[in-house]
Amino acid sequence: MPETGGTVVGRFAPSPTGAMHLGNARTALLAWLHSRAGGGRHLLRFEDLDTSRVRAWAYDVTRRDLEWLGLDWNEEYLQSERLDVYADALGRLDTYPCTCTRREVLAAIEDSAGAPHGEEPVYPGTCRGVPFHPGRPAAVRWRVPAITVCVHDALREWTLCQCLSNEVGDLVLRRNDGVYAYHLAVVVDDALMGVTDVVRGEDLWTATPRQVALQKALGYPALTYRHLPLMKDFEGQRLAKRNGAPGVRDLRESSRTAGGVVAALARSLGWDVPDEITPHDLIPFWRAWCGAPISVAGTQT
Ligand code: GLU
C-alpha cells in the first residue's frame, strides 16, 4: 500500500445503483491517483441514501471492481449508516417545512415574474413564511442566504459564481419521504471525514456553489475541487448505467486483464502508456496531466 503520510484526503463516492461502467471506473482511478500522488488517504463512500434506487448487490460488485483494477482505500463509509450526522447538521441550518407539491411549486414558478429561464427552475419560496398544509408529509428546505458564492476548479481553471437566492432558490435538504438530500450529505461527510480534495465528474460542477454555501453555513473548512471530463461513447453520448455502458464486472469476468483496462482508461485521456499498466505506475502521468491544460477528445467544454 502506498504511504499515507501526506495531507491530502480524497474519496471516491459511488452511488450503488448498478454496476460500475468505464466512466465510473475512470473517475475512480483519477480520484485514487490524486489521493495517492499526494501521499494521502483515500476513502470509499457509498452514497446510498435513496434506498429506492440502491441495488443490494452493487456494493460488493463495486468493491470487487475497484480491487480488480488495483485501487485500494483506507476507510469505507455508507451514508445510510450516518443519518444522525445529517440530522444534526440540518438542525443547525435555517430551514422551514415545505408541503407544497411539485405541481404547486411549478405553478408558482410560472406565475412569478422570474419564470424559468436558466437550466433549472428557481424555487420561488412558495412555502416561506406561509402556514404549510398540516397532514401532508413535509420536506425541509434551507433558506439560502442572499449571497453570491464563487467556486474554483483547480484542474480546469474554471470559476463559477452563483447568487443562490436568485439562481437556485431554497434547497430541499430532506425530502418529504425523509431521505436526506445528496447536497447535504456530501458536504457533511466531506467535512467530518476530513476530506481535503474532491475529484469527481464534471456533471457536479454546477452543484458546487450550493455545496460551498452549505459548507460555509455549517462552518466547515473549504475544499479543493477538480472536476473530471466525462467519458463519452462512440456516438458522443455520456456513458451511463441506464444506457447499457460497458460494465467493469463484464470486463473482469471476460478475458480482459486489469492492466489492459487501466491502460485503456489512461489512453482515453490521451496519456501515452504501455498496453498494460498498474494504477500506481500512472501517478507520474496524473501529476503531469494536472499540471498542464486539459485537452481530452470528447470532453465537454
Ligand atoms: N455519488 C455521486 C455520484 O455517484 C458523486 C458525489 C460526489 O463525488 O460529490 O455521481
Tab-separated table of C-alpha atoms and ligand atoms in Angstrom:
chain	number	residue	atom	x	y	z
A	1	MET	CA	0.000	0.000	0.000
A	2	PRO	CA	1.315	3.491	-0.809
A	3	GLU	CA	2.404	5.670	2.076
A	4	THR	CA	-0.314	7.801	3.602
A	5	GLY	CA	1.705	10.433	5.403
A	6	GLY	CA	0.594	13.306	3.149
A	7	THR	CA	-2.005	15.870	3.926
A	8	VAL	CA	-4.363	15.039	1.059
A	9	VAL	CA	-7.539	13.153	1.897
A	10	GLY	CA	-9.537	12.165	-1.145
A	11	ARG	CA	-12.525	9.999	-1.822
A	12	PHE	CA	-14.457	8.059	-4.415
A	13	ALA	CA	-18.176	8.294	-3.738
A	14	PRO	CA	-20.183	5.926	-5.940
A	15	SER	CA	-23.938	5.510	-5.730
A	16	PRO	CA	-24.575	1.760	-5.514
A	17	THR	CA	-27.416	1.883	-8.004
A	18	GLY	CA	-25.945	-0.501	-10.545
A	19	ALA	CA	-22.737	-1.899	-11.998
A	20	MET	CA	-19.764	0.440	-12.420
A	21	HIS	CA	-19.227	1.368	-16.054
A	22	LEU	CA	-15.972	2.523	-17.588
A	23	GLY	CA	-16.797	6.171	-16.942
A	24	ASN	CA	-17.215	5.478	-13.215
A	25	ALA	CA	-14.005	3.451	-13.308
A	26	ARG	CA	-12.098	6.351	-14.852
A	27	THR	CA	-13.397	8.703	-12.157
A	28	ALA	CA	-12.455	6.129	-9.500
A	29	LEU	CA	-8.965	5.780	-10.984
A	30	LEU	CA	-8.305	9.513	-11.156
A	31	ALA	CA	-9.646	10.191	-7.666
A	32	TRP	CA	-7.351	7.436	-6.358
A	33	LEU	CA	-4.381	8.814	-8.315
A	34	HIS	CA	-4.893	12.229	-6.811
A	35	SER	CA	-5.026	10.909	-3.228
A	36	ARG	CA	-2.024	8.648	-3.695
A	37	ALA	CA	0.049	11.156	-5.681
A	38	GLY	CA	-0.300	13.437	-2.662
A	39	GLY	CA	0.754	10.550	-0.382
A	40	GLY	CA	-2.672	10.865	1.204
A	41	ARG	CA	-5.546	8.807	2.492
A	42	HIS	CA	-8.266	7.621	0.156
A	43	LEU	CA	-11.852	6.888	1.213
A	44	LEU	CA	-14.612	4.849	-0.385
A	45	ARG	CA	-18.026	6.265	0.415
A	46	PHE	CA	-21.196	4.613	-0.806
A	47	GLU	CA	-23.823	7.273	-1.417
A	48	ASP	CA	-26.829	5.102	-0.728
A	49	LEU	CA	-29.371	7.416	0.893
A	50	ASP	CA	-32.014	6.954	-1.780
A	51	THR	CA	-32.790	3.378	-0.867
A	52	SER	CA	-35.364	3.041	-3.653
A	53	ARG	CA	-32.516	3.282	-6.178
A	54	VAL	CA	-29.957	1.160	-4.335
A	55	ARG	CA	-29.208	-2.362	-5.560
A	56	ALA	CA	-28.009	-4.555	-2.692
A	57	TRP	CA	-25.528	-6.421	-4.906
A	58	ALA	CA	-23.874	-3.224	-6.159
A	59	TYR	CA	-21.763	-2.650	-3.020
A	60	ASP	CA	-19.822	-5.856	-3.368
A	61	VAL	CA	-19.530	-5.689	-7.121
A	62	THR	CA	-18.133	-2.148	-6.811
A	63	ARG	CA	-15.610	-3.218	-4.159
A	64	ARG	CA	-14.506	-6.142	-6.312
A	65	ASP	CA	-14.276	-3.996	-9.440
A	66	LEU	CA	-12.085	-1.474	-7.623
A	67	GLU	CA	-9.856	-4.166	-6.152
A	68	TRP	CA	-9.509	-5.839	-9.530
A	69	LEU	CA	-8.409	-2.552	-11.089
A	70	GLY	CA	-5.795	-2.187	-8.335
A	71	LEU	CA	-7.498	0.657	-6.461
A	72	ASP	CA	-7.424	0.440	-2.678
A	73	TRP	CA	-8.876	2.602	0.084
A	74	ASN	CA	-8.116	3.306	3.724
A	75	GLU	CA	-11.647	3.676	5.070
A	76	GLU	CA	-15.112	2.792	3.881
A	77	TYR	CA	-18.385	4.500	4.746
A	78	LEU	CA	-22.057	4.005	3.963
A	79	GLN	CA	-24.190	7.129	4.049
A	80	SER	CA	-27.215	5.047	5.037
A	81	GLU	CA	-25.470	4.396	8.382
A	82	ARG	CA	-24.911	8.094	9.087
A	83	LEU	CA	-28.421	9.531	9.274
A	84	ASP	CA	-27.760	11.014	12.734
A	85	VAL	CA	-24.983	13.266	11.489
A	86	TYR	CA	-27.182	14.627	8.682
A	87	ALA	CA	-29.996	15.269	11.191
A	88	ASP	CA	-27.554	17.180	13.395
A	89	ALA	CA	-26.322	19.345	10.551
A	90	LEU	CA	-29.847	20.021	9.334
A	91	GLY	CA	-30.757	21.176	12.837
A	92	ARG	CA	-28.038	23.830	12.654
A	93	LEU	CA	-29.368	25.448	9.478
A	94	ASP	CA	-32.125	27.991	8.910
A	95	THR	CA	-34.809	25.738	7.432
A	96	TYR	CA	-38.577	25.530	7.094
A	97	PRO	CA	-41.045	22.747	6.393
A	98	CYS	CA	-42.472	22.665	2.903
A	99	THR	CA	-45.557	20.694	1.990
A	100	CYS	CA	-46.055	22.128	-1.486
A	101	THR	CA	-46.371	19.521	-4.155
A	102	ARG	CA	-44.119	19.635	-7.185
A	103	ARG	CA	-47.123	20.812	-9.188
A	104	GLU	CA	-47.807	23.688	-6.790
A	105	VAL	CA	-44.189	24.756	-6.914
A	106	LEU	CA	-44.128	24.677	-10.715
A	107	ALA	CA	-47.367	26.668	-10.893
A	108	ALA	CA	-45.885	29.279	-8.553
A	109	ILE	CA	-42.771	29.479	-10.718
A	110	GLU	CA	-44.919	30.083	-13.809
A	111	ASP	CA	-46.909	32.771	-12.010
A	112	SER	CA	-43.867	34.534	-10.668
A	113	ALA	CA	-42.059	37.213	-12.653
A	114	GLY	CA	-38.969	35.043	-12.646
A	115	ALA	CA	-40.338	32.275	-14.848
A	116	PRO	CA	-37.763	29.590	-15.563
A	117	HIS	CA	-35.085	30.939	-17.829
A	118	GLY	CA	-31.895	29.145	-16.875
A	119	GLU	CA	-31.098	25.477	-16.788
A	120	GLU	CA	-33.119	24.709	-13.702
A	121	PRO	CA	-36.303	26.278	-12.350
A	122	VAL	CA	-35.672	28.563	-9.389
A	123	TYR	CA	-37.782	27.706	-6.348
A	124	PRO	CA	-39.710	30.931	-5.665
A	125	GLY	CA	-40.072	30.475	-1.909
A	126	THR	CA	-43.706	29.353	-2.089
A	127	CYS	CA	-43.698	27.836	1.410
A	128	ARG	CA	-41.541	30.535	3.043
A	129	GLY	CA	-43.447	32.060	5.908
A	130	VAL	CA	-46.862	30.641	4.903
A	131	PRO	CA	-48.613	28.038	7.008
A	132	PHE	CA	-47.997	24.682	5.429
A	133	HIS	CA	-50.638	22.065	4.830
A	134	PRO	CA	-50.820	20.030	8.026
A	135	GLY	CA	-51.341	16.373	7.386
A	136	ARG	CA	-49.170	16.348	4.329
A	137	PRO	CA	-45.621	14.992	4.643
A	138	ALA	CA	-43.208	17.933	4.765
A	139	ALA	CA	-39.881	18.351	3.020
A	140	VAL	CA	-37.299	20.539	4.740
A	141	ARG	CA	-35.963	23.493	2.775
A	142	TRP	CA	-32.910	25.598	3.540
A	143	ARG	CA	-33.481	29.342	3.415
A	144	VAL	CA	-30.490	30.037	1.164
A	145	PRO	CA	-28.538	33.172	2.003
A	146	ALA	CA	-28.781	36.038	-0.484
A	147	ILE	CA	-25.095	35.910	-1.283
A	148	THR	CA	-23.042	35.213	-4.356
A	149	VAL	CA	-20.777	32.226	-3.988
A	150	CYS	CA	-17.798	31.794	-6.309
A	151	VAL	CA	-16.056	28.459	-6.701
A	152	HIS	CA	-12.855	27.490	-8.442
A	153	ASP	CA	-11.805	24.303	-10.165
A	154	ALA	CA	-8.093	23.589	-9.730
A	155	LEU	CA	-7.891	21.161	-12.650
A	156	ARG	CA	-9.729	23.071	-15.336
A	157	GLU	CA	-9.062	26.569	-14.013
A	158	TRP	CA	-12.801	27.247	-14.086
A	159	THR	CA	-14.595	29.750	-11.871
A	160	LEU	CA	-18.339	29.810	-11.312
A	161	CYS	CA	-20.233	32.445	-9.340
A	162	GLN	CA	-23.873	31.922	-8.379
A	163	CYS	CA	-26.289	34.034	-6.420
A	164	LEU	CA	-28.152	31.212	-4.725
A	165	SER	CA	-31.313	33.104	-3.851
A	166	ASN	CA	-31.795	34.256	-7.469
A	167	GLU	CA	-30.373	31.349	-9.387
A	168	VAL	CA	-31.191	28.287	-7.292
A	169	GLY	CA	-33.744	29.125	-4.580
A	170	ASP	CA	-34.264	27.437	-1.232
A	171	LEU	CA	-32.888	23.913	-1.410
A	172	VAL	CA	-34.651	20.769	-0.258
A	173	LEU	CA	-32.277	19.201	2.264
A	174	ARG	CA	-34.633	16.453	3.357
A	175	ARG	CA	-37.291	15.131	1.043
A	176	ASN	CA	-40.844	14.617	2.200
A	177	ASP	CA	-40.187	10.860	2.336
A	178	GLY	CA	-37.422	11.511	4.892
A	179	VAL	CA	-34.462	10.977	2.534
A	180	TYR	CA	-31.625	13.462	3.138
A	181	ALA	CA	-30.524	15.324	0.036
A	182	TYR	CA	-27.264	14.496	-1.650
A	183	HIS	CA	-26.017	18.094	-1.271
A	184	LEU	CA	-26.352	17.995	2.495
A	185	ALA	CA	-24.858	14.537	2.906
A	186	VAL	CA	-21.890	15.181	0.644
A	187	VAL	CA	-20.979	18.423	2.424
A	188	VAL	CA	-21.351	16.954	5.911
A	189	ASP	CA	-19.426	13.817	5.024
A	190	ASP	CA	-16.551	15.540	3.265
A	191	ALA	CA	-16.096	17.763	6.319
A	192	LEU	CA	-16.479	15.104	9.030
A	193	MET	CA	-14.355	12.578	7.147
A	194	GLY	CA	-11.544	15.133	6.829
A	195	VAL	CA	-11.635	15.222	3.031
A	196	THR	CA	-9.413	17.958	1.619
A	197	ASP	CA	-9.646	17.334	-2.120
A	198	VAL	CA	-12.693	16.456	-4.192
A	199	VAL	CA	-12.061	14.786	-7.545
A	200	ARG	CA	-15.335	13.934	-9.318
A	201	GLY	CA	-17.204	14.122	-12.615
A	202	GLU	CA	-17.854	17.487	-14.196
A	203	ASP	CA	-21.613	16.844	-14.108
A	204	LEU	CA	-21.388	18.018	-10.479
A	205	TRP	CA	-19.587	21.277	-11.240
A	206	THR	CA	-22.711	23.461	-11.273
A	207	ALA	CA	-23.767	21.983	-7.910
A	208	THR	CA	-20.521	23.163	-6.337
A	209	PRO	CA	-21.606	26.710	-5.349
A	210	ARG	CA	-24.589	25.422	-3.365
A	211	GLN	CA	-22.375	22.846	-1.666
A	212	VAL	CA	-19.801	25.500	-0.791
A	213	ALA	CA	-22.589	27.728	0.556
A	214	LEU	CA	-23.719	24.868	2.802
A	215	GLN	CA	-20.127	24.296	3.899
A	216	LYS	CA	-19.818	27.950	4.904
A	217	ALA	CA	-23.171	27.948	6.705
A	218	LEU	CA	-22.105	24.899	8.707
A	219	GLY	CA	-18.668	26.370	9.485
A	220	TYR	CA	-16.753	23.651	7.653
A	221	PRO	CA	-13.339	24.149	6.022
A	222	ALA	CA	-13.046	24.839	2.293
A	223	LEU	CA	-12.093	22.036	-0.100
A	224	THR	CA	-10.141	21.927	-3.321
A	225	TYR	CA	-12.230	20.801	-6.300
A	226	ARG	CA	-11.196	19.056	-9.500
A	227	HIS	CA	-13.936	18.162	-11.972
A	228	LEU	CA	-13.126	15.461	-14.479
A	229	PRO	CA	-14.242	15.237	-18.075
A	230	LEU	CA	-16.989	12.658	-18.539
A	231	MET	CA	-16.325	9.704	-20.741
A	232	LYS	CA	-18.314	9.590	-23.969
A	233	ASP	CA	-19.259	6.641	-26.150
A	234	PHE	CA	-18.613	6.406	-29.884
A	235	GLU	CA	-21.721	8.481	-30.581
A	236	GLY	CA	-20.542	11.224	-28.244
A	237	GLN	CA	-23.128	10.332	-25.581
A	238	ARG	CA	-22.103	10.408	-21.956
A	239	LEU	CA	-21.651	6.873	-20.598
A	240	ALA	CA	-24.424	5.954	-18.195
A	241	LYS	CA	-25.531	2.820	-16.394
A	242	ARG	CA	-29.019	3.151	-17.810
A	243	ASN	CA	-27.750	3.280	-21.409
A	244	GLY	CA	-26.021	-0.067	-21.003
A	245	ALA	CA	-22.460	1.307	-20.922
A	246	PRO	CA	-19.863	-1.494	-20.645
A	247	GLY	CA	-19.559	-2.675	-17.056
A	248	VAL	CA	-16.274	-3.254	-15.273
A	249	ARG	CA	-17.675	-6.527	-13.974
A	250	ASP	CA	-18.228	-7.783	-17.526
A	251	LEU	CA	-14.628	-6.962	-18.396
A	252	ARG	CA	-13.411	-8.558	-15.182
A	253	GLU	CA	-15.340	-11.721	-15.969
A	254	SER	CA	-14.140	-11.785	-19.591
A	255	SER	CA	-10.590	-12.466	-20.692
A	256	ARG	CA	-9.527	-8.818	-20.317
A	257	THR	CA	-6.716	-8.071	-17.883
A	258	ALA	CA	-6.972	-5.319	-15.280
A	259	GLY	CA	-3.722	-3.815	-16.577
A	260	GLY	CA	-5.197	-3.629	-20.071
A	261	VAL	CA	-8.376	-1.924	-18.823
A	262	VAL	CA	-6.375	0.570	-16.741
A	263	ALA	CA	-4.217	1.306	-19.807
A	264	ALA	CA	-7.335	1.843	-21.931
A	265	LEU	CA	-8.720	4.279	-19.344
A	266	ALA	CA	-5.423	6.178	-19.301
A	267	ARG	CA	-5.289	6.288	-23.107
A	268	SER	CA	-8.815	7.678	-23.223
A	269	LEU	CA	-7.260	10.759	-21.574
A	270	GLY	CA	-4.521	10.921	-24.196
A	271	TRP	CA	-1.866	9.504	-21.878
A	272	ASP	CA	0.842	7.626	-23.756
A	273	VAL	CA	1.057	4.406	-21.733
A	274	PRO	CA	2.041	0.777	-22.478
A	275	ASP	CA	-0.656	-1.837	-23.217
A	276	GLU	CA	-0.684	-2.984	-19.597
A	277	ILE	CA	-0.128	-0.717	-16.610
A	278	THR	CA	-0.948	-0.514	-12.910
A	279	PRO	CA	-2.653	2.463	-11.258
A	280	HIS	CA	0.495	3.056	-9.209
A	281	ASP	CA	2.586	3.453	-12.364
A	282	LEU	CA	0.147	6.124	-13.579
A	283	ILE	CA	0.970	8.519	-10.725
A	284	PRO	CA	3.562	10.470	-12.778
A	285	PHE	CA	1.054	10.721	-15.648
A	286	TRP	CA	-1.555	12.173	-13.303
A	287	ARG	CA	0.959	14.703	-11.977
A	288	ALA	CA	1.890	15.793	-15.494
A	289	TRP	CA	-1.776	15.958	-16.591
A	290	CYS	CA	-2.799	18.071	-13.616
A	291	GLY	CA	-0.005	20.485	-14.290
A	292	ALA	CA	-0.919	21.050	-17.949
A	293	PRO	CA	-4.024	22.472	-19.619
A	294	ILE	CA	-6.526	19.670	-20.072
A	295	SER	CA	-7.320	18.588	-23.582
A	296	VAL	CA	-9.225	15.379	-23.986
A	297	ALA	CA	-11.004	14.078	-27.043
A	298	GLY	CA	-14.747	14.042	-26.438
A	299	THR	CA	-14.509	16.365	-23.453
A	300	GLN	CA	-17.268	18.841	-22.719
A	301	THR	CA	-16.011	22.390	-22.582
B	1	GLU	N1	-22.420	9.973	-5.605
B	1	GLU	C1	-22.138	10.880	-6.675
B	1	GLU	C2	-22.163	10.129	-7.990
B	1	GLU	O1	-22.112	8.912	-7.990
B	1	GLU	C3	-20.783	11.540	-6.532
B	1	GLU	C4	-20.798	12.611	-5.499
B	1	GLU	C5	-19.529	13.419	-5.388
B	1	GLU	O2	-18.464	12.962	-5.838
B	1	GLU	O3	-19.600	14.502	-4.828
B	1	GLU	O4	-22.249	10.763	-9.012
